[in-house]
Short mmCIF file of C-alpha atoms in Angstrom, two decimals:
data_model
loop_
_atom_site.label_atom_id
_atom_site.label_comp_id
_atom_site.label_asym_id
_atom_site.label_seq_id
_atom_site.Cartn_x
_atom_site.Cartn_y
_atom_site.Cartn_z
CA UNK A 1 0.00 0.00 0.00
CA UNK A 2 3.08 2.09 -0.50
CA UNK A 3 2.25 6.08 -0.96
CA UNK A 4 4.55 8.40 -2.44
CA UNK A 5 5.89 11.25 -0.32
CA UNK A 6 4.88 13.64 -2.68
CA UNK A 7 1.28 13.47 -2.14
CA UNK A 8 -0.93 16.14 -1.07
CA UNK A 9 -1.08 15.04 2.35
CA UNK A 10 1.05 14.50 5.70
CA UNK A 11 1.33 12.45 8.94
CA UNK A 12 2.02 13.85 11.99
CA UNK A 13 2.22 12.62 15.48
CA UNK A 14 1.91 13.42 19.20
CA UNK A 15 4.41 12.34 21.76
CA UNK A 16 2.63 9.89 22.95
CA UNK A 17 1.15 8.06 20.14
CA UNK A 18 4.81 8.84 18.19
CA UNK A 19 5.23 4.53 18.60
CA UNK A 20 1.59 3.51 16.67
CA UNK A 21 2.15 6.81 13.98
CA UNK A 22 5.69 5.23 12.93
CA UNK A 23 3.97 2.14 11.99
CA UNK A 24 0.75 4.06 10.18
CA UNK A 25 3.59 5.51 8.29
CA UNK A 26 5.98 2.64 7.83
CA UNK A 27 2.49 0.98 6.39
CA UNK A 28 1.75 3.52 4.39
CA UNK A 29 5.25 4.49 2.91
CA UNK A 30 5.70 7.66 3.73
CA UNK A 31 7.91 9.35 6.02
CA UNK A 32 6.39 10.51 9.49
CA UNK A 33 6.06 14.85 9.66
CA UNK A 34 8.67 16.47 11.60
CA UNK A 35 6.87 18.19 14.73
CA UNK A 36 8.55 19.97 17.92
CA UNK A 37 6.73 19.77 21.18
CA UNK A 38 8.50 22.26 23.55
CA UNK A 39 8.51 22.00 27.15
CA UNK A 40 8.58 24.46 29.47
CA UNK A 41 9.42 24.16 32.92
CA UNK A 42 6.72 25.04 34.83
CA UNK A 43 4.08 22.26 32.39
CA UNK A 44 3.08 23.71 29.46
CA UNK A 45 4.29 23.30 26.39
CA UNK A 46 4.28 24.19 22.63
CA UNK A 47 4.15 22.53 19.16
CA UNK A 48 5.27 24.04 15.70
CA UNK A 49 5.48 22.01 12.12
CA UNK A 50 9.28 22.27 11.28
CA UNK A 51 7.77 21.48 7.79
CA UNK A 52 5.84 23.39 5.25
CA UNK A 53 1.85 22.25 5.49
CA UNK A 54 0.75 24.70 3.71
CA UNK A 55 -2.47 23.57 1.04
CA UNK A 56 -1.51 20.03 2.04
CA UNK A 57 -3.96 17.47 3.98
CA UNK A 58 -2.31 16.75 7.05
CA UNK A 59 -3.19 13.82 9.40
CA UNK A 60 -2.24 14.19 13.07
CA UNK A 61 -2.19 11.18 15.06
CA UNK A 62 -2.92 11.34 18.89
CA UNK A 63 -4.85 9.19 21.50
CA UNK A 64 -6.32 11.54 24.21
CA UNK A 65 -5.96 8.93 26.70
CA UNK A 66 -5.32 10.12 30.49
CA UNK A 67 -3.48 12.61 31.32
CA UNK A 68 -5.15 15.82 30.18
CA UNK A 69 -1.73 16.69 28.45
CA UNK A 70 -2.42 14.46 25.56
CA UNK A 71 -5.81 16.01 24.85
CA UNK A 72 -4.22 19.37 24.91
CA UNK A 73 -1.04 18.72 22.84
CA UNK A 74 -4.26 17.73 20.13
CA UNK A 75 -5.38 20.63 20.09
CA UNK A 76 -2.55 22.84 19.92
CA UNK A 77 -1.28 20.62 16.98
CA UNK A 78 -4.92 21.43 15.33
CA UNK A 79 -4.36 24.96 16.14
CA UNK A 80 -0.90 25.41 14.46
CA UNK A 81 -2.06 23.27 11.64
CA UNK A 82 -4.81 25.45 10.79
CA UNK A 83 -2.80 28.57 11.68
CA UNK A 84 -0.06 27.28 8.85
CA UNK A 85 -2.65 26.96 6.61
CA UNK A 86 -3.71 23.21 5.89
CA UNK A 87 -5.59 22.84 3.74
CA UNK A 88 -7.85 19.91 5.67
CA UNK A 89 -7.15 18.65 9.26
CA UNK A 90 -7.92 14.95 10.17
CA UNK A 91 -7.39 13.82 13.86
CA UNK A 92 -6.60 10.53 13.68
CA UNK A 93 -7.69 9.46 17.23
CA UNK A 94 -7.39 5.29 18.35
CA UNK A 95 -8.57 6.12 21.48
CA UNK A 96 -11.05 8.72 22.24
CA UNK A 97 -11.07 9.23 25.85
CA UNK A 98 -13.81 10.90 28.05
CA UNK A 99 -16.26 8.51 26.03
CA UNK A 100 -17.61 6.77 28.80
CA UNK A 101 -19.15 10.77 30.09
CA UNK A 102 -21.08 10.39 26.97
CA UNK A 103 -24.81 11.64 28.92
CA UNK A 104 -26.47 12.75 32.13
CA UNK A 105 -26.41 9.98 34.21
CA UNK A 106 -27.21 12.10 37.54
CA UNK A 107 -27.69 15.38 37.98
CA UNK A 108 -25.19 17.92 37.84
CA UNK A 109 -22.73 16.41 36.32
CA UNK A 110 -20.82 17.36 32.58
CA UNK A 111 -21.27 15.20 29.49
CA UNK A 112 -17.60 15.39 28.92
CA UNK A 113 -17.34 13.34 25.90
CA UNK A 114 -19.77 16.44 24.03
CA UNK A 115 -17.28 18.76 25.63
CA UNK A 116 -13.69 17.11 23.84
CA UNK A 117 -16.49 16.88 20.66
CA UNK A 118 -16.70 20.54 20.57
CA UNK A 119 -12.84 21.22 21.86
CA UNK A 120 -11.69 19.16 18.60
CA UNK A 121 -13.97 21.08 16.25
CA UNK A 122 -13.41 24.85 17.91
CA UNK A 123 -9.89 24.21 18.08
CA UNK A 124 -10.20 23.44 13.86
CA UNK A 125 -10.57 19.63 12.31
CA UNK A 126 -12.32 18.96 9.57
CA UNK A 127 -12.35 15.28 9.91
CA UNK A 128 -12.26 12.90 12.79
CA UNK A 129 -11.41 9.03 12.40
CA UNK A 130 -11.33 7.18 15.32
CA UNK A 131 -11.92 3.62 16.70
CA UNK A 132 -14.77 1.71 19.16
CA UNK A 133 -16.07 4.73 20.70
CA UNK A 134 -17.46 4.10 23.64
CA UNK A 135 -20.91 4.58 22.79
CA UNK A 136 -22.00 4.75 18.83
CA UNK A 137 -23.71 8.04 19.49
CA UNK A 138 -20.64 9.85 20.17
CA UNK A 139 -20.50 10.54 16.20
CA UNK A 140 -23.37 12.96 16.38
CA UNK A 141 -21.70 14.75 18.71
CA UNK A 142 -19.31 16.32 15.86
CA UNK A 143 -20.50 18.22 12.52
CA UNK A 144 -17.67 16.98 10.87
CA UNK A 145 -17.53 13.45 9.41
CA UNK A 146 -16.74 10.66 11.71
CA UNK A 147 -14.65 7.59 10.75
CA UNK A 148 -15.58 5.23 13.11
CA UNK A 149 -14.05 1.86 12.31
CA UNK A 150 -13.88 -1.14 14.67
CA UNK A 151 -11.11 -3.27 16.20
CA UNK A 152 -13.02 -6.43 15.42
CA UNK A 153 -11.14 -5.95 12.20
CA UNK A 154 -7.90 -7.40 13.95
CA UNK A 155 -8.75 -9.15 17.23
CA UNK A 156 -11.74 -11.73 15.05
CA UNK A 157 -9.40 -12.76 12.96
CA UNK A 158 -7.03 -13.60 15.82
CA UNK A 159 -9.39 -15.12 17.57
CA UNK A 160 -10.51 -17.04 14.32
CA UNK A 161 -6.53 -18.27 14.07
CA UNK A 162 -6.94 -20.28 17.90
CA UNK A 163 -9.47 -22.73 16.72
CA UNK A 164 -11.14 -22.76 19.45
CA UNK A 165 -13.57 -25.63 20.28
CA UNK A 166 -17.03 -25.23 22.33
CA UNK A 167 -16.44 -21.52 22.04
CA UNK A 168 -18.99 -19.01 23.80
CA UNK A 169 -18.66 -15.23 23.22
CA UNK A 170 -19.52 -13.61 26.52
CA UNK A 171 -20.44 -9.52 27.16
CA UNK A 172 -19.11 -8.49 30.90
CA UNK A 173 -22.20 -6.17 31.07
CA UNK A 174 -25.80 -5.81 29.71
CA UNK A 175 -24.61 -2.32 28.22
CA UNK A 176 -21.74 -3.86 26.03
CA UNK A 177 -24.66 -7.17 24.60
CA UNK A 178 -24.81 -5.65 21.12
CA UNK A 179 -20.83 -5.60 20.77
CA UNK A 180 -20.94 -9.32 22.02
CA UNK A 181 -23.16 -10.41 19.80
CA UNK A 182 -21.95 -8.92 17.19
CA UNK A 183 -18.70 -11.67 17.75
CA UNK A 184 -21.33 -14.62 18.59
CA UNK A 185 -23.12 -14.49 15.15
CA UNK A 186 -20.00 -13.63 13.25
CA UNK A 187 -18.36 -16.37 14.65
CA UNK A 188 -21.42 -18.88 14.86
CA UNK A 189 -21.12 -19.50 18.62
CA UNK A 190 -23.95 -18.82 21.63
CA UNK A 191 -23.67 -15.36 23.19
CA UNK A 192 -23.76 -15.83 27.10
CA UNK A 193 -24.10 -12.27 29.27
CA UNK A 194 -23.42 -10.81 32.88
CA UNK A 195 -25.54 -8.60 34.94
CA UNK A 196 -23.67 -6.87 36.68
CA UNK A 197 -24.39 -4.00 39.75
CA UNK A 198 -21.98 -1.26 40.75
CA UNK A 199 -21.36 0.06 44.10
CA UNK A 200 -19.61 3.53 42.53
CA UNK A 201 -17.49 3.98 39.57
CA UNK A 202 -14.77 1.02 39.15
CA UNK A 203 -16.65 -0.79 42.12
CA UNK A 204 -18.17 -3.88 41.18
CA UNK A 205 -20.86 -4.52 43.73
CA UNK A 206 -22.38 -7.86 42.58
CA UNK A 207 -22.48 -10.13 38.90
CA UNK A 208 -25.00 -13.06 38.07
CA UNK A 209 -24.24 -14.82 34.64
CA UNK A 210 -27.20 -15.50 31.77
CA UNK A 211 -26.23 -18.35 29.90
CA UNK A 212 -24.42 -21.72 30.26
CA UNK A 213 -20.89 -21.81 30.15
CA UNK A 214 -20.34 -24.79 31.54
CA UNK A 215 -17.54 -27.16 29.36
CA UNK A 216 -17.44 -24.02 27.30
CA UNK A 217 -14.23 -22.33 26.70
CA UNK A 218 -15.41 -18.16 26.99
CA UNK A 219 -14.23 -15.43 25.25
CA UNK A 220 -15.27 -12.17 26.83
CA UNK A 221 -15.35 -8.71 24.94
CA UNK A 222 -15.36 -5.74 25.87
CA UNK A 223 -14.10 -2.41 24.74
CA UNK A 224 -11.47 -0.77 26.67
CA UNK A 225 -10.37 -2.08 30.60
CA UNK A 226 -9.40 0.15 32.76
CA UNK A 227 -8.82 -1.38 36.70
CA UNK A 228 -9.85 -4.95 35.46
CA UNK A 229 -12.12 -5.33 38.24
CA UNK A 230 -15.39 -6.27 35.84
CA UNK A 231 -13.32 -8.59 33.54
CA UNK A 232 -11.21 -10.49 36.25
CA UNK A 233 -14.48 -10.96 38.74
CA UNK A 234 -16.82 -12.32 35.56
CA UNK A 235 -13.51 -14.80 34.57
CA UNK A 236 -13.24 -16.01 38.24
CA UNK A 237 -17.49 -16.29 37.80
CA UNK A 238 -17.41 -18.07 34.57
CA UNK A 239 -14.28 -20.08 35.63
CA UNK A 240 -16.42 -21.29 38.78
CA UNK A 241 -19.27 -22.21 37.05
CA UNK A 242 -17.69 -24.68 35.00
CA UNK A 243 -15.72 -22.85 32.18
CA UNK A 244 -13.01 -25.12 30.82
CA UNK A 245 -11.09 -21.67 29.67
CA UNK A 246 -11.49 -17.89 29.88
CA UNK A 247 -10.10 -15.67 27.62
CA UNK A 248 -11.09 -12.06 27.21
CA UNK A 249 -10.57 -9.43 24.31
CA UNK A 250 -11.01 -5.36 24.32
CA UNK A 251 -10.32 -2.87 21.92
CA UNK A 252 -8.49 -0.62 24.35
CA UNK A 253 -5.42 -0.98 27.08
CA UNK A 254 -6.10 1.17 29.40
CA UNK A 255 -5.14 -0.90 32.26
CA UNK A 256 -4.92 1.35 34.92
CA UNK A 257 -4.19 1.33 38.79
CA UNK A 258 -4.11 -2.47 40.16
CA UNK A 259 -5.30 -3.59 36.33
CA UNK A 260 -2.31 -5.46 35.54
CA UNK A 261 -2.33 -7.73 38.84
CA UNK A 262 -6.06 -8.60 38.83
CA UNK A 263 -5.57 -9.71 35.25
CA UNK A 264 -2.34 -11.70 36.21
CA UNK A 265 -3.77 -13.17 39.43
CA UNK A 266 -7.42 -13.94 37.81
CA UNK A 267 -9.12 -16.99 36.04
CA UNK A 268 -8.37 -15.58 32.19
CA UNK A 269 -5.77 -16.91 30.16
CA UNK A 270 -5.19 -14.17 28.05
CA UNK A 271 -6.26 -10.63 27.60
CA UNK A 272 -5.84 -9.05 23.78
CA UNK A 273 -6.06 -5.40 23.22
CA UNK A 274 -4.85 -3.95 20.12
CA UNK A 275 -2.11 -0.59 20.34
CA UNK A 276 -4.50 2.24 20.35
CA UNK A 277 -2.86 2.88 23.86
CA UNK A 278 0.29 2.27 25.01
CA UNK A 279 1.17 -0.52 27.82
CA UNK A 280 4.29 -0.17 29.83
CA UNK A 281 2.99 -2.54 32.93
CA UNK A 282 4.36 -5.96 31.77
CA UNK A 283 1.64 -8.28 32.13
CA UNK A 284 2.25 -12.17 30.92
CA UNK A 285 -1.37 -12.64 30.15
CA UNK A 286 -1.71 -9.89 28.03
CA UNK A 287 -1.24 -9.33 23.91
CA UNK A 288 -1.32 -6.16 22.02
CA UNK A 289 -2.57 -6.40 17.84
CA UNK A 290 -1.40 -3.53 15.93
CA UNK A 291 -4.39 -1.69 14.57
CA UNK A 292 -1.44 0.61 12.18
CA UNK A 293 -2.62 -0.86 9.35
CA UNK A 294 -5.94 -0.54 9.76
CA UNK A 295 -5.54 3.20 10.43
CA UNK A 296 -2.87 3.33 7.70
CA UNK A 297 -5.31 1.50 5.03
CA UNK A 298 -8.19 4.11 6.15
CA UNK A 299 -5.85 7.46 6.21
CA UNK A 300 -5.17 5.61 1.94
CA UNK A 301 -9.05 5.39 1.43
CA UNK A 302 -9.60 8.85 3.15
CA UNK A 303 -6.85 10.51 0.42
CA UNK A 304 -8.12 8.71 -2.48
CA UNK A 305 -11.79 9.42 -1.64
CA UNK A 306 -12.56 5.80 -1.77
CA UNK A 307 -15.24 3.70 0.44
CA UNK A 308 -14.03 3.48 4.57
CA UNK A 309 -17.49 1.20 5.48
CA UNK A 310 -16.27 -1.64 2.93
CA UNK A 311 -13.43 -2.56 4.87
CA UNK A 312 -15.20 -3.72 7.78
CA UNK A 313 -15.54 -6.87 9.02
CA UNK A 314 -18.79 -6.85 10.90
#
């Protein structure tokens, strides 16, 4: 899928998504933009494009995963593109944090996924692509077009290469069913579910499964994990009622706080993510599938004005 450097359009990254941006690139053949983030000692910082991007498409690549930082170095990257006069700005965001704040739960309280929505399109972009939002509705949060695509694209096929026997796909929550069953049917398996109740935020108060899992070996999926405490206590579950194997799939790593020990010390066997966020907490149990080429083959589609929805898998 090799691109020549010389066409109308440029890749450029954040600091922090720098490692999945060198492989977009290195898929799509062309050499990663040169961009200088400058520190200053008391926190904040600056970018500027050591590069012409003047009339040229350029593609900035960023996860706005915690902290705050890599939200804002988005948006000052947006800023200075549009400043230098791009012609169009794409954020190229894996993982689009704030999601799960995406309405009013309680009163009094922000809908802070709305609020990054209107951040990214103040600060300039005329085109978002991102992957597994939290909740599909996100997208009409932006007046911009939304790229949405979906890491089922890598981690079915993966899951497709184990050959699994007396497999059962399995959603940790009633809230993420219609991802689950997504798998079950493209897979051709049963679709078993947990109801789960929460004490407060990352607290899970109590879980009851629907479905038979017994001699089944369970794949559970999810879309991102964050302290592991759902995933680990429905393996342990599952595991307990008679699973012969748990396994357990999400689109993205956050893994955060005691995440990488309850995974270790639980019932699963493996946990696959793909690289929309970076993971520095060695964990035995868990894989990472590069989504670059996914992104890459999309950011190729997006330049040649060519179909985004036919590369899908489900």
């Amino acid at each position: 899928m090799e691109m020549s450097a010389n066409n109308s359009f440029l890749v450029f990254s954040g600091t922090n998504t720098r490692y999945l941006a060198e492989k977009i690139c290195a898929s799509l053949g062309c050499p990663l933009g040169n961009l200088v983030v400058t520190k200053f000692s008391d926190g904040e910082f600056a970018v500027s494009y050591e590069e012409s991007i003047r009339g040229r498409d350029v593609f900035l690549v960023q996860s706005t995963f915690p902290n705050s930082d890599n939200l804002m170095e988005l948006l000052l990257m947006i800023d200075a593109a549009k400043r230098a006069s791009a012609r169009h700005i794409i954020a190229v965001v894996p993982y689009f944090g704030w999601a799960r704040q995406d309405r009013k739960d309680k009163p009094r309280v922000s809908i802070g996924a709305k609020l990054v929505a209107d951040l990214l399109s103040a600060a300039g972009i005329d085109r978002l692509i991102t992957m597994d939002l939290h909740a599909d509705q996100i997208q009409g949060f932006f007046d911009v077009p939304v790229d949405h695509l979906y890491a089922s694209g890598v981690i079915l096929p993966y899951l497709q290469s184990l050959h699994i026997k007396d497999l059962v796909i399995a959603s940790p929550d009633v809230g993420g069913s219609k991802r689950a069953s997504t798998f079950a049917k493209y897979l051709g398996c049963p679709l078993v579910l947990c109801n789960k109740t929460r004490a407060r935020a990352n607290v899970v108060e109590s879980m009851q499964i629907i479905g038979d899992v017994k001699d089944k070996n369970v794949v559970i999926v999810d879309d991102m994990v964050d302290t592991a405490g759902t995933i680990t206590k429905a393996a342990d579950i599952m595991k307990a009622a008679g699973a012969k194997s748990v396994r357990a799939c999400a689109s993205h790593c956050v893994m955060s706080g005691p995440a990488s020990e309850r995974v270790q010390n639980s019932a699963l066997e493996e946990i696959v993510f793909t690289d929309s966020i970076p993971y520095s907490n060695r964990c035995a149990k868990v894989k990472q599938l590069s989504v670059a080429d996914m992104f890459a083959e999309t950011i190729r589609r997006v330049v040649c004005n060519e179909s985004i929805s036919s590369q899908y898998l489900v």
